[in-house]
């Protein structure tokens, strides 16, 4: 029991330091804000390198006969399911935690798991370790969102959230370029090794530069009056009331379902896009990874400017751009999957549209619209509800995709030939359902902070 109490104390929100207002206060606040924002963006991007490493090495693993497509689908889904559960629980925990320690721990553990995976050929052990990685992966986004809520006021949060949301695209691009280059040069085992070393470097960055709260640095709380600052910032009753309000809000649950279908199409490309281009169109690993990386690079642009787009052109409303970019997502998948033959530049165009659309949708459907309508001190809880639905969708996708791909594989003249017909409609259908559900949250209003 003493050990558990020590762990709880270690991860508890930092104690506030008495505020001493000086001429330097505003400058110190700004420095800590930028330090927190940049380390959250870099750190969460490197979370993704550790999460997506498996997606680059699937074809080499199948070719070596280590795992089948169905087994890889199951392994991938294990991460998504543990990640989904972790998104919910760790979202609630992050609201009450020292987010510096919380986020550093998650990235360090998932990096260590990657270091081990290149040496493992056991399906059960590989799936268990990948599932453990998924649980600790879920500490990342919740910590970042809570950090943005603690350090930035309402006027700045949307823009900084949009720029931070580009971190996953940075991680995806690094994975599909850097890790793919390592795999092409040295083999798939070194891909996991490279991802693990990058993750350890990221854990150090987060530990050093990602800060818990303004109060822990002797600064005034953001968006809280001086009278409120004298009160406890971690009052359990207040947290409970705010989190219960999130659980009772039907709009947040609809957003969660909406995001789940969007995540099916998102991870269809992220998890199986390289495999699809290799098996269906004959690209090699490096070229296929390059084409998929285009979506990640364009996603950076879409995500970074998503908040600006909604604020400047739609008066802060997220629903209209969510619908527009949802339709763009559908069009992109149709170009990528339904146009017969090998067309390099058309595949790139499809990934430009897909990445830009998913970038905006991830920012809006994957978090910001829920955070907008949730109480400020329950941002982690709102993200947790959307997160668990999103990654259950991603997990179901990985299992179904693996089964459909292997189930429609034939040997013709000694060559493996894949029929992706059912996969195409599964992925495109999910994107269409996400667009339809977006209409149901058309009039969701902003929260009262």
Tab-separated table of C-alpha atoms in Angstrom:
chain	number	residue	atom	x	y	z
A	1	UNK	CA	0.000	0.000	0.000
A	2	UNK	CA	2.855	2.390	0.795
A	3	UNK	CA	4.291	1.755	-2.675
A	4	UNK	CA	0.944	2.587	-4.322
A	5	UNK	CA	0.651	5.749	-2.225
A	6	UNK	CA	4.124	6.811	-3.347
A	7	UNK	CA	3.131	6.305	-6.994
A	8	UNK	CA	-0.045	8.356	-6.478
A	9	UNK	CA	1.943	11.145	-4.835
A	10	UNK	CA	4.525	11.058	-7.621
A	11	UNK	CA	1.883	11.601	-10.325
A	12	UNK	CA	-0.294	14.017	-8.348
A	13	UNK	CA	-0.751	17.567	-9.681
A	14	UNK	CA	2.148	19.774	-8.603
A	15	UNK	CA	1.551	21.852	-5.497
A	16	UNK	CA	0.958	25.546	-6.287
A	17	UNK	CA	3.672	28.064	-5.494
A	18	UNK	CA	2.721	31.469	-4.117
A	19	UNK	CA	2.247	33.981	-6.944
A	20	UNK	CA	4.596	36.937	-6.829
A	21	UNK	CA	3.495	39.534	-9.371
A	22	UNK	CA	6.475	41.377	-10.878
A	23	UNK	CA	7.321	43.102	-14.124
A	24	UNK	CA	8.755	39.774	-15.229
A	25	UNK	CA	5.570	37.745	-14.667
A	26	UNK	CA	4.134	38.073	-18.171
A	27	UNK	CA	7.452	37.287	-19.844
A	28	UNK	CA	7.948	34.195	-17.657
A	29	UNK	CA	4.414	33.029	-18.420
A	30	UNK	CA	5.010	33.390	-22.159
A	31	UNK	CA	8.320	31.492	-21.983
A	32	UNK	CA	6.705	28.596	-20.108
A	33	UNK	CA	3.756	28.579	-22.518
A	34	UNK	CA	6.012	28.236	-25.540
A	35	UNK	CA	8.180	25.645	-23.823
A	36	UNK	CA	5.107	23.570	-22.966
A	37	UNK	CA	3.547	23.943	-26.408
A	38	UNK	CA	6.701	23.070	-28.372
A	39	UNK	CA	7.660	20.112	-26.169
A	40	UNK	CA	4.078	18.790	-26.362
A	41	UNK	CA	4.178	19.042	-30.159
A	42	UNK	CA	7.583	17.389	-30.529
A	43	UNK	CA	6.933	14.818	-27.806
A	44	UNK	CA	3.574	13.690	-29.148
A	45	UNK	CA	4.993	13.515	-32.659
A	46	UNK	CA	7.627	11.076	-31.374
A	47	UNK	CA	4.888	9.072	-29.628
A	48	UNK	CA	3.587	8.437	-33.150
A	49	UNK	CA	6.960	7.213	-34.414
A	50	UNK	CA	6.832	4.509	-31.730
A	51	UNK	CA	3.183	3.739	-32.563
A	52	UNK	CA	3.459	3.491	-36.357
A	53	UNK	CA	6.739	1.586	-36.621
A	54	UNK	CA	4.842	-1.687	-37.203
A	55	UNK	CA	3.012	-0.247	-40.217
A	56	UNK	CA	6.225	0.201	-42.214
A	57	UNK	CA	7.459	-3.365	-41.681
A	58	UNK	CA	4.308	-5.405	-42.361
A	59	UNK	CA	5.232	-6.566	-45.881
A	60	UNK	CA	8.785	-7.667	-44.919
A	61	UNK	CA	7.390	-9.530	-41.903
A	62	UNK	CA	4.833	-11.358	-44.107
A	63	UNK	CA	7.485	-12.124	-46.716
A	64	UNK	CA	9.746	-13.687	-44.060
A	65	UNK	CA	6.808	-15.836	-42.905
A	66	UNK	CA	6.978	-14.539	-39.332
A	67	UNK	CA	3.343	-13.425	-39.129
A	68	UNK	CA	0.386	-13.632	-41.545
A	69	UNK	CA	-1.765	-10.684	-42.597
A	70	UNK	CA	-4.521	-11.773	-40.186
A	71	UNK	CA	-2.044	-12.063	-37.313
A	72	UNK	CA	-0.671	-8.601	-38.089
A	73	UNK	CA	-4.231	-7.268	-38.107
A	74	UNK	CA	-4.846	-8.807	-34.694
A	75	UNK	CA	-1.557	-7.437	-33.334
A	76	UNK	CA	-2.411	-3.971	-34.636
A	77	UNK	CA	-5.891	-4.139	-33.146
A	78	UNK	CA	-4.510	-5.096	-29.720
A	79	UNK	CA	-2.709	-1.743	-29.581
A	80	UNK	CA	-5.837	0.100	-30.665
A	81	UNK	CA	-8.039	-1.610	-28.073
A	82	UNK	CA	-5.636	-1.076	-25.164
A	83	UNK	CA	-5.104	2.453	-26.430
A	84	UNK	CA	-8.867	3.020	-26.559
A	85	UNK	CA	-9.358	1.894	-22.956
A	86	UNK	CA	-6.325	3.905	-21.918
A	87	UNK	CA	-7.640	7.007	-23.683
A	88	UNK	CA	-10.733	6.898	-21.481
A	89	UNK	CA	-9.071	6.108	-18.151
A	90	UNK	CA	-5.944	8.165	-18.714
A	91	UNK	CA	-8.052	11.055	-19.995
A	92	UNK	CA	-9.786	11.193	-16.621
A	93	UNK	CA	-6.490	10.675	-14.776
A	94	UNK	CA	-4.647	13.381	-16.718
A	95	UNK	CA	-7.063	16.018	-15.405
A	96	UNK	CA	-5.767	15.191	-11.903
A	97	UNK	CA	-2.113	14.435	-12.713
A	98	UNK	CA	1.309	16.015	-12.988
A	99	UNK	CA	1.264	15.941	-16.765
A	100	UNK	CA	5.033	16.322	-17.065
A	101	UNK	CA	5.623	12.993	-15.307
A	102	UNK	CA	2.530	11.396	-16.834
A	103	UNK	CA	3.527	12.098	-20.435
A	104	UNK	CA	7.238	11.297	-19.938
A	105	UNK	CA	6.389	7.879	-18.489
A	106	UNK	CA	4.154	6.929	-21.407
A	107	UNK	CA	6.720	7.819	-24.077
A	108	UNK	CA	9.593	6.108	-22.252
A	109	UNK	CA	7.734	2.804	-21.866
A	110	UNK	CA	6.494	2.677	-25.467
A	111	UNK	CA	10.049	3.425	-26.656
A	112	UNK	CA	11.428	0.535	-24.588
A	113	UNK	CA	8.790	-1.798	-26.041
A	114	UNK	CA	9.925	-0.874	-29.569
A	115	UNK	CA	13.513	-1.726	-28.642
A	116	UNK	CA	12.342	-5.247	-27.720
A	117	UNK	CA	10.090	-6.002	-30.699
A	118	UNK	CA	12.813	-6.559	-33.269
A	119	UNK	CA	13.988	-9.613	-31.317
A	120	UNK	CA	10.586	-11.296	-30.888
A	121	UNK	CA	9.023	-13.893	-33.219
A	122	UNK	CA	6.337	-15.180	-30.843
A	123	UNK	CA	2.878	-14.004	-31.921
A	124	UNK	CA	1.497	-14.027	-28.354
A	125	UNK	CA	4.453	-12.176	-26.823
A	126	UNK	CA	4.556	-9.676	-29.689
A	127	UNK	CA	0.819	-8.950	-29.273
A	128	UNK	CA	1.166	-8.566	-25.481
A	129	UNK	CA	4.058	-6.111	-25.774
A	130	UNK	CA	2.294	-4.163	-28.532
A	131	UNK	CA	-0.792	-3.995	-26.309
A	132	UNK	CA	1.306	-2.690	-23.397
A	133	UNK	CA	2.694	-0.058	-25.736
A	134	UNK	CA	-0.872	0.933	-26.646
A	135	UNK	CA	-1.812	1.518	-23.017
A	136	UNK	CA	1.161	3.795	-22.388
A	137	UNK	CA	0.652	5.512	-25.751
A	138	UNK	CA	-2.692	6.746	-24.407
A	139	UNK	CA	-0.927	8.954	-21.860
A	140	UNK	CA	0.308	11.292	-24.591
A	141	UNK	CA	-2.703	13.074	-26.073
A	142	UNK	CA	-4.512	13.458	-22.739
A	143	UNK	CA	-1.437	15.074	-21.164
A	144	UNK	CA	-1.048	17.479	-24.089
A	145	UNK	CA	-4.711	18.543	-24.147
A	146	UNK	CA	-4.757	19.082	-20.388
A	147	UNK	CA	-1.516	21.046	-20.729
A	148	UNK	CA	-3.007	23.319	-23.384
A	149	UNK	CA	-6.090	23.872	-21.195
A	150	UNK	CA	-3.916	24.752	-18.192
A	151	UNK	CA	-1.514	27.069	-19.994
A	152	UNK	CA	-3.629	28.860	-22.642
A	153	UNK	CA	-6.784	30.937	-22.368
A	154	UNK	CA	-9.868	30.514	-24.549
A	155	UNK	CA	-8.780	33.077	-27.138
A	156	UNK	CA	-5.531	31.241	-27.859
A	157	UNK	CA	-6.442	27.619	-27.161
A	158	UNK	CA	-8.103	26.883	-30.519
A	159	UNK	CA	-5.120	28.111	-32.542
A	160	UNK	CA	-2.532	26.392	-30.350
A	161	UNK	CA	-4.625	23.208	-30.312
A	162	UNK	CA	-4.670	23.257	-34.108
A	163	UNK	CA	-0.906	23.701	-34.330
A	164	UNK	CA	-0.308	21.031	-31.670
A	165	UNK	CA	-2.589	18.609	-33.528
A	166	UNK	CA	-0.073	18.693	-36.379
A	167	UNK	CA	2.310	16.764	-34.107
A	168	UNK	CA	0.848	13.417	-35.152
A	169	UNK	CA	1.450	14.307	-38.810
A	170	UNK	CA	5.055	15.157	-37.971
A	171	UNK	CA	5.370	11.750	-36.320
A	172	UNK	CA	3.739	10.002	-39.275
A	173	UNK	CA	6.045	11.739	-41.759
A	174	UNK	CA	9.118	10.819	-39.693
A	175	UNK	CA	7.938	7.212	-39.551
A	176	UNK	CA	7.181	6.822	-43.251
A	177	UNK	CA	10.445	8.541	-44.270
A	178	UNK	CA	13.081	7.923	-41.570
A	179	UNK	CA	11.943	4.496	-40.317
A	180	UNK	CA	11.189	3.329	-43.868
A	181	UNK	CA	14.700	4.354	-44.936
A	182	UNK	CA	16.177	2.392	-42.022
A	183	UNK	CA	14.065	-0.648	-42.925
A	184	UNK	CA	15.041	-0.464	-46.600
A	185	UNK	CA	18.743	-0.209	-45.740
A	186	UNK	CA	19.076	-2.513	-42.726
A	187	UNK	CA	15.909	-4.630	-42.415
A	188	UNK	CA	12.676	-4.525	-40.441
A	189	UNK	CA	14.256	-5.299	-37.041
A	190	UNK	CA	16.274	-2.097	-37.163
A	191	UNK	CA	13.083	-0.153	-37.839
A	192	UNK	CA	11.899	-0.986	-34.332
A	193	UNK	CA	15.328	-0.190	-32.904
A	194	UNK	CA	15.364	3.229	-34.582
A	195	UNK	CA	11.853	4.036	-33.368
A	196	UNK	CA	12.803	3.067	-29.808
A	197	UNK	CA	15.893	5.286	-29.739
A	198	UNK	CA	13.920	8.225	-31.155
A	199	UNK	CA	11.252	7.679	-28.473
A	200	UNK	CA	13.806	7.739	-25.654
A	201	UNK	CA	15.135	11.076	-26.948
A	202	UNK	CA	11.538	12.371	-26.997
A	203	UNK	CA	10.940	11.270	-23.394
A	204	UNK	CA	13.921	13.368	-22.291
A	205	UNK	CA	12.592	16.416	-24.183
A	206	UNK	CA	9.183	16.083	-22.517
A	207	UNK	CA	10.714	15.605	-19.051
A	208	UNK	CA	12.847	18.706	-19.437
A	209	UNK	CA	10.535	21.175	-21.191
A	210	UNK	CA	6.857	20.124	-20.688
A	211	UNK	CA	5.512	21.882	-17.574
A	212	UNK	CA	2.656	20.850	-15.298
A	213	UNK	CA	0.760	24.084	-14.569
A	214	UNK	CA	1.300	27.843	-14.235
A	215	UNK	CA	0.603	27.608	-10.497
A	216	UNK	CA	3.462	25.131	-10.036
A	217	UNK	CA	5.827	27.783	-11.429
A	218	UNK	CA	4.570	30.597	-9.192
A	219	UNK	CA	2.455	32.083	-11.990
A	220	UNK	CA	-1.246	33.011	-11.983
A	221	UNK	CA	-3.676	30.399	-13.275
A	222	UNK	CA	-4.910	31.018	-16.809
A	223	UNK	CA	-8.601	31.941	-17.203
A	224	UNK	CA	-9.149	32.014	-13.430
A	225	UNK	CA	-9.904	35.114	-11.382
A	226	UNK	CA	-7.688	36.106	-8.452
A	227	UNK	CA	-10.458	35.080	-6.042
A	228	UNK	CA	-10.629	31.625	-7.600
A	229	UNK	CA	-6.847	31.299	-7.536
A	230	UNK	CA	-6.920	31.223	-3.749
A	231	UNK	CA	-9.028	28.055	-3.927
A	232	UNK	CA	-7.646	24.556	-4.491
A	233	UNK	CA	-7.071	23.763	-8.170
A	234	UNK	CA	-7.524	20.025	-7.695
A	235	UNK	CA	-10.736	19.907	-5.674
A	236	UNK	CA	-12.183	16.415	-6.165
A	237	UNK	CA	-15.817	17.504	-5.977
A	238	UNK	CA	-15.334	20.069	-8.738
A	239	UNK	CA	-13.534	17.550	-10.955
A	240	UNK	CA	-16.278	14.980	-10.380
A	241	UNK	CA	-19.048	17.444	-11.228
A	242	UNK	CA	-17.343	18.549	-14.450
A	243	UNK	CA	-16.565	15.004	-15.584
A	244	UNK	CA	-20.125	13.824	-14.901
A	245	UNK	CA	-21.394	16.699	-17.061
A	246	UNK	CA	-19.223	15.391	-19.898
A	247	UNK	CA	-20.598	11.859	-19.510
A	248	UNK	CA	-24.197	13.148	-19.698
A	249	UNK	CA	-23.646	15.248	-22.828
A	250	UNK	CA	-25.128	13.419	-25.874
A	251	UNK	CA	-23.270	15.642	-28.356
A	252	UNK	CA	-19.935	14.373	-27.057
A	253	UNK	CA	-21.048	10.756	-27.545
A	254	UNK	CA	-22.182	11.486	-31.109
A	255	UNK	CA	-18.831	13.140	-31.776
A	256	UNK	CA	-17.187	10.009	-30.398
A	257	UNK	CA	-19.077	7.775	-32.867
A	258	UNK	CA	-18.380	10.244	-35.672
A	259	UNK	CA	-14.673	10.138	-34.870
A	260	UNK	CA	-14.719	6.317	-34.722
A	261	UNK	CA	-15.753	6.033	-38.381
A	262	UNK	CA	-13.260	8.723	-39.374
A	263	UNK	CA	-10.518	6.761	-37.596
A	264	UNK	CA	-11.391	3.638	-39.591
A	265	UNK	CA	-10.529	5.460	-42.806
A	266	UNK	CA	-7.565	7.210	-41.221
A	267	UNK	CA	-5.897	4.064	-39.957
A	268	UNK	CA	-6.877	2.095	-43.040
A	269	UNK	CA	-4.343	4.227	-44.906
A	270	UNK	CA	-1.848	4.557	-42.037
A	271	UNK	CA	-1.871	0.866	-41.128
A	272	UNK	CA	-2.318	-0.753	-44.543
A	273	UNK	CA	-1.544	1.967	-47.103
A	274	UNK	CA	2.089	0.900	-47.587
A	275	UNK	CA	1.022	-2.752	-47.806
A	276	UNK	CA	-1.739	-1.872	-50.312
A	277	UNK	CA	0.631	0.030	-52.600
A	278	UNK	CA	3.170	-2.809	-52.488
A	279	UNK	CA	0.674	-5.641	-53.000
A	280	UNK	CA	-1.810	-3.998	-55.374
A	281	UNK	CA	0.294	-1.543	-57.368
A	282	UNK	CA	3.778	-3.025	-57.179
A	283	UNK	CA	5.626	-0.191	-55.441
A	284	UNK	CA	8.671	-1.064	-53.316
A	285	UNK	CA	8.721	-0.269	-49.584
A	286	UNK	CA	10.519	3.072	-49.909
A	287	UNK	CA	8.322	4.414	-52.740
A	288	UNK	CA	5.126	3.212	-51.055
A	289	UNK	CA	6.187	4.789	-47.764
A	290	UNK	CA	7.034	8.029	-49.574
A	291	UNK	CA	3.563	8.231	-51.146
A	292	UNK	CA	1.843	7.592	-47.791
A	293	UNK	CA	4.139	10.149	-46.120
A	294	UNK	CA	2.670	12.804	-48.457
A	295	UNK	CA	-0.626	12.487	-46.575
A	296	UNK	CA	1.207	13.091	-43.295
A	297	UNK	CA	3.008	16.179	-44.608
A	298	UNK	CA	-0.230	17.629	-45.995
A	299	UNK	CA	-1.951	16.691	-42.760
A	300	UNK	CA	0.439	19.033	-40.960
A	301	UNK	CA	-0.846	21.924	-43.075
A	302	UNK	CA	-4.495	20.913	-42.663
A	303	UNK	CA	-4.220	20.489	-38.909
A	304	UNK	CA	-2.144	23.608	-38.272
A	305	UNK	CA	-4.583	25.829	-40.113
A	306	UNK	CA	-7.802	24.068	-39.044
A	307	UNK	CA	-8.382	26.452	-36.144
A	308	UNK	CA	-7.553	29.474	-38.283
A	309	UNK	CA	-9.921	28.250	-41.022
A	310	UNK	CA	-12.839	27.839	-38.613
A	311	UNK	CA	-12.132	31.098	-36.753
A	312	UNK	CA	-11.559	33.316	-39.781
A	313	UNK	CA	-13.969	31.919	-42.375
A	314	UNK	CA	-16.703	30.268	-40.268
A	315	UNK	CA	-16.901	32.539	-37.201
A	316	UNK	CA	-15.433	29.888	-34.920
A	317	UNK	CA	-17.902	27.174	-35.973
A	318	UNK	CA	-16.308	23.781	-36.583
A	319	UNK	CA	-19.296	22.012	-38.189
A	320	UNK	CA	-19.105	23.470	-41.703
A	321	UNK	CA	-15.382	22.787	-42.280
A	322	UNK	CA	-15.840	19.343	-40.680
A	323	UNK	CA	-18.456	18.516	-43.337
A	324	UNK	CA	-16.425	19.981	-46.213
A	325	UNK	CA	-13.220	18.172	-45.299
A	326	UNK	CA	-15.141	14.977	-44.558
A	327	UNK	CA	-16.353	14.971	-48.166
A	328	UNK	CA	-12.772	15.663	-49.295
A	329	UNK	CA	-11.711	12.557	-47.376
A	330	UNK	CA	-14.257	10.429	-49.275
A	331	UNK	CA	-13.143	11.792	-52.660
A	332	UNK	CA	-9.489	11.142	-51.824
A	333	UNK	CA	-10.139	7.512	-50.883
A	334	UNK	CA	-12.090	6.965	-54.110
A	335	UNK	CA	-9.155	8.288	-56.158
A	336	UNK	CA	-6.676	6.181	-54.206
A	337	UNK	CA	-8.623	2.913	-54.245
A	338	UNK	CA	-11.011	2.861	-57.198
A	339	UNK	CA	-8.940	4.195	-60.116
A	340	UNK	CA	-7.421	1.125	-61.816
A	341	UNK	CA	-3.779	0.899	-62.811
A	342	UNK	CA	-0.613	2.482	-61.473
A	343	UNK	CA	-0.657	6.293	-61.568
A	344	UNK	CA	2.131	7.746	-59.425
A	345	UNK	CA	0.993	11.369	-59.536
A	346	UNK	CA	-2.668	10.472	-59.049
A	347	UNK	CA	-1.717	8.484	-55.945
A	348	UNK	CA	0.174	11.526	-54.671
A	349	UNK	CA	-2.814	13.802	-55.396
A	350	UNK	CA	-5.068	11.392	-53.503
A	351	UNK	CA	-2.718	11.537	-50.509
A	352	UNK	CA	-2.579	15.348	-50.678
A	353	UNK	CA	-6.382	15.507	-50.452
A	354	UNK	CA	-6.590	12.698	-47.889
A	355	UNK	CA	-3.917	14.177	-45.636
A	356	UNK	CA	-5.357	17.694	-45.758
A	357	UNK	CA	-8.864	16.419	-45.021
A	358	UNK	CA	-7.856	14.055	-42.228
A	359	UNK	CA	-5.673	16.772	-40.698
A	360	UNK	CA	-8.676	19.054	-40.209
A	361	UNK	CA	-10.986	16.208	-39.145
A	362	UNK	CA	-8.528	14.971	-36.531
A	363	UNK	CA	-8.398	18.411	-34.985
A	364	UNK	CA	-12.178	18.933	-35.004
A	365	UNK	CA	-13.808	15.495	-34.674
A	366	UNK	CA	-10.881	13.945	-32.814
A	367	UNK	CA	-10.889	16.433	-29.974
A	368	UNK	CA	-11.463	20.165	-30.385
A	369	UNK	CA	-15.248	20.053	-30.916
A	370	UNK	CA	-15.611	17.939	-27.761
A	371	UNK	CA	-13.195	20.138	-25.790
A	372	UNK	CA	-15.150	23.210	-26.963
A	373	UNK	CA	-18.379	21.995	-25.327
A	374	UNK	CA	-16.848	20.407	-22.193
A	375	UNK	CA	-16.027	22.216	-18.933
A	376	UNK	CA	-12.405	23.388	-18.897
A	377	UNK	CA	-11.396	21.144	-15.984
A	378	UNK	CA	-12.808	18.093	-17.787
A	379	UNK	CA	-10.943	18.481	-21.097
A	380	UNK	CA	-9.143	15.185	-20.522
A	381	UNK	CA	-12.425	13.391	-19.864
A	382	UNK	CA	-13.993	14.739	-23.071
A	383	UNK	CA	-10.941	13.685	-25.041
A	384	UNK	CA	-11.053	10.286	-23.328
A	385	UNK	CA	-14.619	9.566	-24.454
A	386	UNK	CA	-13.867	10.556	-28.042
A	387	UNK	CA	-10.590	8.652	-27.839
A	388	UNK	CA	-11.979	5.325	-26.689
A	389	UNK	CA	-14.577	5.317	-29.486
A	390	UNK	CA	-12.004	6.421	-32.070
A	391	UNK	CA	-9.529	3.685	-31.282
A	392	UNK	CA	-12.143	0.962	-30.935
A	393	UNK	CA	-13.019	1.910	-34.515
A	394	UNK	CA	-9.340	1.795	-35.470
A	395	UNK	CA	-8.957	-1.611	-33.782
A	396	UNK	CA	-11.986	-3.096	-35.542
A	397	UNK	CA	-10.572	-1.741	-38.794
A	398	UNK	CA	-7.229	-3.467	-38.304
A	399	UNK	CA	-8.822	-6.860	-37.589
A	400	UNK	CA	-11.315	-6.590	-40.455
A	401	UNK	CA	-8.691	-5.326	-42.885
A	402	UNK	CA	-6.289	-8.153	-42.029
A	403	UNK	CA	-9.017	-10.780	-42.429
A	404	UNK	CA	-10.361	-9.309	-45.683
A	405	UNK	CA	-6.890	-8.942	-47.183
A	406	UNK	CA	-5.756	-12.478	-46.335
A	407	UNK	CA	-9.165	-13.969	-47.152
A	408	UNK	CA	-9.052	-12.536	-50.667
A	409	UNK	CA	-5.472	-13.579	-51.458
A	410	UNK	CA	-4.914	-16.153	-54.188
A	411	UNK	CA	-1.870	-17.939	-55.567
A	412	UNK	CA	-1.734	-17.542	-59.366
A	413	UNK	CA	1.234	-19.126	-61.161
A	414	UNK	CA	3.160	-19.131	-57.888
A	415	UNK	CA	2.529	-15.434	-57.266
A	416	UNK	CA	0.371	-14.008	-54.465
A	417	UNK	CA	-2.446	-11.878	-55.918
A	418	UNK	CA	-4.747	-9.773	-53.725
A	419	UNK	CA	-8.338	-8.704	-54.399
A	420	UNK	CA	-9.002	-5.457	-52.495
A	421	UNK	CA	-12.634	-5.004	-53.621
A	422	UNK	CA	-14.213	-5.597	-50.205
A	423	UNK	CA	-11.495	-3.585	-48.475
A	424	UNK	CA	-12.175	-0.615	-50.740
A	425	UNK	CA	-15.857	-0.424	-49.863
A	426	UNK	CA	-15.190	-1.029	-46.167
A	427	UNK	CA	-12.783	1.912	-45.978
A	428	UNK	CA	-14.814	4.279	-48.163
A	429	UNK	CA	-18.093	3.321	-46.428
A	430	UNK	CA	-16.662	4.261	-43.039
A	431	UNK	CA	-15.645	7.684	-44.365
A	432	UNK	CA	-19.178	8.220	-45.725
A	433	UNK	CA	-20.778	7.308	-42.388
A	434	UNK	CA	-18.539	9.820	-40.647
A	435	UNK	CA	-19.777	12.557	-42.980
A	436	UNK	CA	-23.405	11.635	-42.287
A	437	UNK	CA	-22.893	11.673	-38.509
A	438	UNK	CA	-21.276	15.119	-38.712
A	439	UNK	CA	-24.709	16.525	-39.541
A	440	UNK	CA	-26.113	15.295	-36.194
A	441	UNK	CA	-23.789	17.600	-34.221
A	442	UNK	CA	-24.365	20.541	-36.518
A	443	UNK	CA	-25.628	22.881	-33.795
A	444	UNK	CA	-23.415	21.799	-30.879
A	445	UNK	CA	-22.556	24.933	-28.983
A	446	UNK	CA	-19.452	26.037	-27.165
A	447	UNK	CA	-19.027	25.425	-23.478
A	448	UNK	CA	-19.213	27.981	-20.753
A	449	UNK	CA	-15.724	28.171	-19.318
